[in-house]
Amino acid sequence: MNESRRGTWSSPATAILAALAGVPVLATTAHGGVDAAWADAQTYTYKVTHVPDFDQSRAGLPGDGSAYCVPTAAVNWMAYFANHGATYIPPGPGLWQSDELYDEATDAIELMGVLMLTDPDDGTHTATCGAMGLGLYLAAAGAPCSVIAEASDSYWSPTFQDISKAVFAGGYVIVCVGWYDDVGYFIERDGGHALTLTRGARADDSRLIGWRDPKSHEGDLHHQSHFSTEVFPVVDQLVYPTFGDLPRWMSKPLGYGNAYIDQYVSILPRFALSSTPDGHGFLAHPHHLIWDEWPPLYSEFFTPELTRVRALILHPDALSFVYLAEAEEGGDPCRLWRADRIADATEEVPIALTDPMDLLMSRRRGLYVLDDGDLVLYGLDEAEPDEHGRVTPPASVDAMCVDDETDEIVLLSAQLRQLIRYPHGLDANPEIEALPENLPLAGRVRMKSDRSHACQWVISEASDALYRLWESPISGELVATPYEHPDIVAPADVDVDDDGRLFVSVDGLIREYEVEGEQLVACPDPYFGNSAAAGEFLCVLKSSTNGVPEIHETPAWRDVPPAQPYGDPIYDCPADLDDDRDVDTTDLLTLLGEWGECPEDHFCDPDLDYSGAVDVPDLLTLLASWGECP
């Protein structure tokens, strides 16, 4: 991967971090509001400017918006996207600090709340309903992206490091804190709050986080307060929950009440991961949601000692992937590896394997390995992955996938022509269904789940067709419907995104198709272009959440606003174009250097009134703001 990331960190945090770390951060020039730099996993910075900071307390919202932090934090990103090229995303582009658009912002927050099933008193269940509603909002607008939600569970909690990696993966993040009470040696969650993440920095053990807080320093119920950011130091602490869970490390923002970070939601542009055509490496293909090209366009990875890929899966958080590397002839069994997309690091997963053939990973972060005829469940994110379940399927397995609707593990046996379904915990007998006679199976078989079409897609070396495997609502039996296209010959792998678009690895390239009735139609606007390379394995990012009702839809996970404003706000200073908290000659020269029309549908920083051009009103605004920012 590229060693440096885009942009520089220019804020008061620079001096603090330089003094603490003394380590320079590699950087390049950024645009479009994203400034970020990555030197290594202990030294990085990121900042997103021009992000709106809407108040959640509004007269037009149910309960005056007292529990609307999640919809508000999400709409901050929607308005940011619209101002930076994705003008089709509601509420559209505009000067959102102005009260002239106050009602439009309120309408967008209310709509987001409806889709998120936000309750006026208890708020939004972020890891379940919130993520789903945000995905619906973006899908209705036609935005090519997925929504990833990760929340504390029985043994794991997202930390500042996880959230920062989500940013460097190209994510636009809503960070959520829980309010925790001390109960003896333990802590107990009692509500939470959502914020729009805009800043972060790390130098070894020193960390800073900054966000737009929907509930801080508000105006009244009919007027938008001045946009501002709050910045806090962050420390990781080993904590002991009271509800029987294992102790875990959690990140605590110092000075923000009794809060701990315990969930985040990341909006990620479409992303594809494939093996290389020669089978010895991996290719990452990101699509871009808005006009600033973040993250980098192309990333390439290689297996240790250029061994061949046997199986490949993308972690549901999209920050890493797991693969089997084929052993040398006559050597040890295939070895299991985990590659960090952001830190450009690959580590062997310490699991003893006998004869592994295939891998799966569920949204609940469970790793399933088909090993020597057994299906085994491991806790991948544990320090030392433990075995949590093991079954022996009734027949040899040729392909497997996770049913995204039920969390079931679905196995396909060509030998017995059966579909075998296990519960996600592998703790009950399987359900077995007969495969249709018209489904040809021979040689290598691949199967992927499709939520949007309620089916599995199956390919094999016996046919050039893609087969949609679905259950008839009349007979209850499985039906296999073939889909063919002249360009699809000997497909190597298939996957499908949240919207039902099919991605097929054919002749070393990714081809993209829409399903129209019983026909495949080539997409005229392929997300990854017409030259994205692919080999035997192809994974496309899908929306995912590890949220489960029994944990994340309980009273402890309701929304509760801060008891008081925390931190000293850093108010926006739009005319400070280089973000050094001073409007001076440098900013004037930047404005004059971009004089004239902005690129079509693109916001340009010196366009201070969002008129679509840098002109005399912008110059007068800058001159009126001359000097130190407030």
Coordinates of C-alpha atoms in Angstrom, one line a residue, residues 10 134 145 194 229 238 328 450 484 514 532 538 548 556 571 618:
S10 CA -2.8 21.9 10.7
L134 CA -28.9 5.3 7.1
C145 CA -21.9 3.1 -0.6
A194 CA -23.8 10.0 18.7
T229 CA -15.7 21.4 16.9
L238 CA -9.2 -1.9 30.7
E328 CA 4.5 -25.6 -0.7
D450 CA -27.9 -11.9 -2.0
E484 CA -26.6 -15.9 -19.0
E514 CA -28.0 -5.6 -13.2
A532 CA -10.4 -3.7 -12.9
L538 CA -13.8 -11.7 -5.6
V548 CA -28.2 -7.9 18.0
A556 CA -29.1 0.6 28.4
Y571 CA -15.8 27.8 16.2
D618 CA -16.3 36.1 -1.2

